[in-house]
PDB file of C-alpha atoms in Angstrom:
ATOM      1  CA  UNK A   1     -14.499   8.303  -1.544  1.00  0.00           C
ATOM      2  CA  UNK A   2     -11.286   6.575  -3.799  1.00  0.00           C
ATOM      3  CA  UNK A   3     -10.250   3.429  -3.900  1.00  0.00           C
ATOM      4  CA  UNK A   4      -6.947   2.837  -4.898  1.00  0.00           C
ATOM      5  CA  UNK A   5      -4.787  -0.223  -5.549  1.00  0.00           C
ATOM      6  CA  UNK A   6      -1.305  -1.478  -6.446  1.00  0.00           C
ATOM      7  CA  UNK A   7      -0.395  -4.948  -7.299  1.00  0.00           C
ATOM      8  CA  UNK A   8       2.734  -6.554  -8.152  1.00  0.00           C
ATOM      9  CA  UNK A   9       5.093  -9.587  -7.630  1.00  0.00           C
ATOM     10  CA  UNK A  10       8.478  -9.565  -5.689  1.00  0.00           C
ATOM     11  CA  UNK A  11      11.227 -12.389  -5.790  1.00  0.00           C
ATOM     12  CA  UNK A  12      11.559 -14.508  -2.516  1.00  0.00           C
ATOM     13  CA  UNK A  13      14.543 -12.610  -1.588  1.00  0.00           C
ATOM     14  CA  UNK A  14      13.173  -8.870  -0.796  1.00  0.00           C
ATOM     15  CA  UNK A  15       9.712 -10.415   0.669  1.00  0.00           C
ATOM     16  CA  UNK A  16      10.726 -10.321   3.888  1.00  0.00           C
ATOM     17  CA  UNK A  17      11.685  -5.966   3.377  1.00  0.00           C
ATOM     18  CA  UNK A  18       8.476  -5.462   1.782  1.00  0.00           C
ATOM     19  CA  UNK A  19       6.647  -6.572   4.762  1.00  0.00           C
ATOM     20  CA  UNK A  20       8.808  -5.272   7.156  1.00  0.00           C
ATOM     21  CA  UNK A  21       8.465  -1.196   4.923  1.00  0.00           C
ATOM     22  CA  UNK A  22       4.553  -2.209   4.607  1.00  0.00           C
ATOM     23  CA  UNK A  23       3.924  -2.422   8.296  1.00  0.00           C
ATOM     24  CA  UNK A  24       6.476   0.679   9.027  1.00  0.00           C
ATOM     25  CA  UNK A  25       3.849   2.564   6.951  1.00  0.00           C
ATOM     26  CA  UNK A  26       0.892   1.553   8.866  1.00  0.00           C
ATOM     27  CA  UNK A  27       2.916   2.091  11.996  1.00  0.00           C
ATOM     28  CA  UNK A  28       3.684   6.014  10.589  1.00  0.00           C
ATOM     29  CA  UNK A  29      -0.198   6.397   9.706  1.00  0.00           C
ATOM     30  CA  UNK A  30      -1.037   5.480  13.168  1.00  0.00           C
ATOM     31  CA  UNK A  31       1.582   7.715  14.556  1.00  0.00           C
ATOM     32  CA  UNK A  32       0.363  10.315  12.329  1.00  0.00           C
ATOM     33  CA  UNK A  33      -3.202   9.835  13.783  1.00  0.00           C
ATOM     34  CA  UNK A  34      -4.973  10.668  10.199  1.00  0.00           C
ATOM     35  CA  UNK A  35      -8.612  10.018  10.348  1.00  0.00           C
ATOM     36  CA  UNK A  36     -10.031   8.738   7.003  1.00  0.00           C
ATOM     37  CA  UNK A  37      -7.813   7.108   5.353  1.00  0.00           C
ATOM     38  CA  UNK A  38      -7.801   2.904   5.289  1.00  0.00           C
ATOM     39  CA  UNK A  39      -4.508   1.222   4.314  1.00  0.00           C
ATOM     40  CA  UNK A  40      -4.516  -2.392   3.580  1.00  0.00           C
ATOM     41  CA  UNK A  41      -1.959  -5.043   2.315  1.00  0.00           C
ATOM     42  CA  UNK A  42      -2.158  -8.429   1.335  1.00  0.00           C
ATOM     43  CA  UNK A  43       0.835 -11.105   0.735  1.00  0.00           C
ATOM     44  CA  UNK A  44      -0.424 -14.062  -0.901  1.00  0.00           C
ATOM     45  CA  UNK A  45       0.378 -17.276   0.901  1.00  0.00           C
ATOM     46  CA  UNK A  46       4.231 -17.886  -0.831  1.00  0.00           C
ATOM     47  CA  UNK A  47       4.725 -14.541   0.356  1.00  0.00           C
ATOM     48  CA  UNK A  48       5.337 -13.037  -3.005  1.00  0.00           C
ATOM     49  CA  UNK A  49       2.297 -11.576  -4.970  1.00  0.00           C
ATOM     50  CA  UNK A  50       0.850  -8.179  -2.996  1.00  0.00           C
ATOM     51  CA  UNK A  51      -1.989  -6.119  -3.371  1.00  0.00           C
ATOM     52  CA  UNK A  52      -1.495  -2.774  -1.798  1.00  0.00           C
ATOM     53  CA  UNK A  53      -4.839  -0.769  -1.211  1.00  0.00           C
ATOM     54  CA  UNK A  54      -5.802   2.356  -0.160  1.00  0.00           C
ATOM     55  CA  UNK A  55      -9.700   4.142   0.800  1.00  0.00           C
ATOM     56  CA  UNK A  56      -9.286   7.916   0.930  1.00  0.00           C
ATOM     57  CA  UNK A  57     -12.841   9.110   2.359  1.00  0.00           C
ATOM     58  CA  UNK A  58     -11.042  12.714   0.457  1.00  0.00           C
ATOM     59  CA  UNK A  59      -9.123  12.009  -2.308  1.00  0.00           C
ATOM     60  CA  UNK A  60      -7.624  15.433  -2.740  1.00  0.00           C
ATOM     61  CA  UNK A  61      -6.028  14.518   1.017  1.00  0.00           C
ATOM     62  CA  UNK A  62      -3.633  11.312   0.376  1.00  0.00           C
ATOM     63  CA  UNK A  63      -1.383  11.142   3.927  1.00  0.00           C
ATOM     64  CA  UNK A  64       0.572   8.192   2.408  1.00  0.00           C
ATOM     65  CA  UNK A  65       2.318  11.098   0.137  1.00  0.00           C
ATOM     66  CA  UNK A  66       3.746  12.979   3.539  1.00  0.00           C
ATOM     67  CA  UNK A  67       5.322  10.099   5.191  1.00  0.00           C
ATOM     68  CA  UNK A  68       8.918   9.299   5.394  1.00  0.00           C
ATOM     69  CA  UNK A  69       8.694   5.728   5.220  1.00  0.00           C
ATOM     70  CA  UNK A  70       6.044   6.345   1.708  1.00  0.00           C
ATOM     71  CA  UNK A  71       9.102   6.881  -0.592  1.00  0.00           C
ATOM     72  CA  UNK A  72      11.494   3.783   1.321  1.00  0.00           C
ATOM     73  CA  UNK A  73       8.173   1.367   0.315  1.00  0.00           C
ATOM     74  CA  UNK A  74       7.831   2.577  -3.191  1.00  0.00           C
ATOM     75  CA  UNK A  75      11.344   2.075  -3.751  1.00  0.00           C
ATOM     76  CA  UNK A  76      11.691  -1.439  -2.125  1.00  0.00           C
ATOM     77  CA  UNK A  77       9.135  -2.403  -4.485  1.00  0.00           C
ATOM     78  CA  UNK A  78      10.070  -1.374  -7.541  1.00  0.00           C
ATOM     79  CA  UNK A  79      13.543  -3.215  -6.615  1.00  0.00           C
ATOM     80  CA  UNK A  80      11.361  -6.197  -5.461  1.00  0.00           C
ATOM     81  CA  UNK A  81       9.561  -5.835  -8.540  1.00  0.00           C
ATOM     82  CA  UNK A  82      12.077  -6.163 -11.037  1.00  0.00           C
ATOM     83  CA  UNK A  83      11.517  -2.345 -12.208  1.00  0.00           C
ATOM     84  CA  UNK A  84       9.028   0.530 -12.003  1.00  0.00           C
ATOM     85  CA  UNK A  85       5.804  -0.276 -11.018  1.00  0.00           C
ATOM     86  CA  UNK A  86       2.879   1.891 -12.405  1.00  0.00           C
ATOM     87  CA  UNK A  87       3.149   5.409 -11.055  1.00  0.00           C
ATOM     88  CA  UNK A  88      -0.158   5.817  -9.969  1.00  0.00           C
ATOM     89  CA  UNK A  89      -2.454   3.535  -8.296  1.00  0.00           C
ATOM     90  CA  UNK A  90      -5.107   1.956 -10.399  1.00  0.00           C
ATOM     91  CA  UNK A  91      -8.490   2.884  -8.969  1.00  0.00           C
ATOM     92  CA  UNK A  92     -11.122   0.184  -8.164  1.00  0.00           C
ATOM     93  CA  UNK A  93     -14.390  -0.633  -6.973  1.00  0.00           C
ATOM     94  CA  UNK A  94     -15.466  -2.606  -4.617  1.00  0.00           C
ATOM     95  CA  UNK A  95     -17.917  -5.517  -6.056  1.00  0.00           C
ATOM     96  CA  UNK A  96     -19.345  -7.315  -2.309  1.00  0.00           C
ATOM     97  CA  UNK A  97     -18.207  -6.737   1.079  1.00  0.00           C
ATOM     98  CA  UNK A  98     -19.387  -8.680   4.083  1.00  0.00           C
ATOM     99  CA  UNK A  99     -18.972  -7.927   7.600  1.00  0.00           C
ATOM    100  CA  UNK A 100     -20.424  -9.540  10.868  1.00  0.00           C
TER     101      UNK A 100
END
């Protein structure tokens, strides 16, 4: 399994894109109908810090990379984000998790 996350900050203006090209990638996964793969993203309450993450249950297999909306996102946020953001995802690990 990978974990894989991206965090950055976006001006006011572009918030509104980056949740509209966020939720036209989860619509394109679920189109896709890939099993394994969890997508998650977060917009903090003012609507302009997000954490992107990613669970790959293969991480040789990344379906985000195949999707036409995938290279729309990336470059709304680096616009949102005042520049590049890092290239890669930064892996993580997850530290508690608690589910009813």
């Amino acid at each position: 399994m990978s974990l894989q996350m991206v965090r950055f900050n976006a001006a006011v203006d572009p918030a509104a894109e980056l949740r509209d090209r966020l939720t036209g990638v989860v619509a394109d996964l679920d189109a896709a109908s890939t099993t394994g793969p969890t997508s998650t993203s977060y917009a903090s309450g003012s609507g302009t810090g997000f954490v992107c993450a990613l669970e790959l249950t293969d991480p040789t297999t990344n379906p985000l990379l195949t999707l036409p909306e995938a290279p729309r996102l990336r470059d709304a946020i680096s616009r949102a984000a005042g520049g590049l953001i890092a290239p890669t995802p930064e892996p993580f690990t997850i530290a508690g998790a608690y589910k009813s």
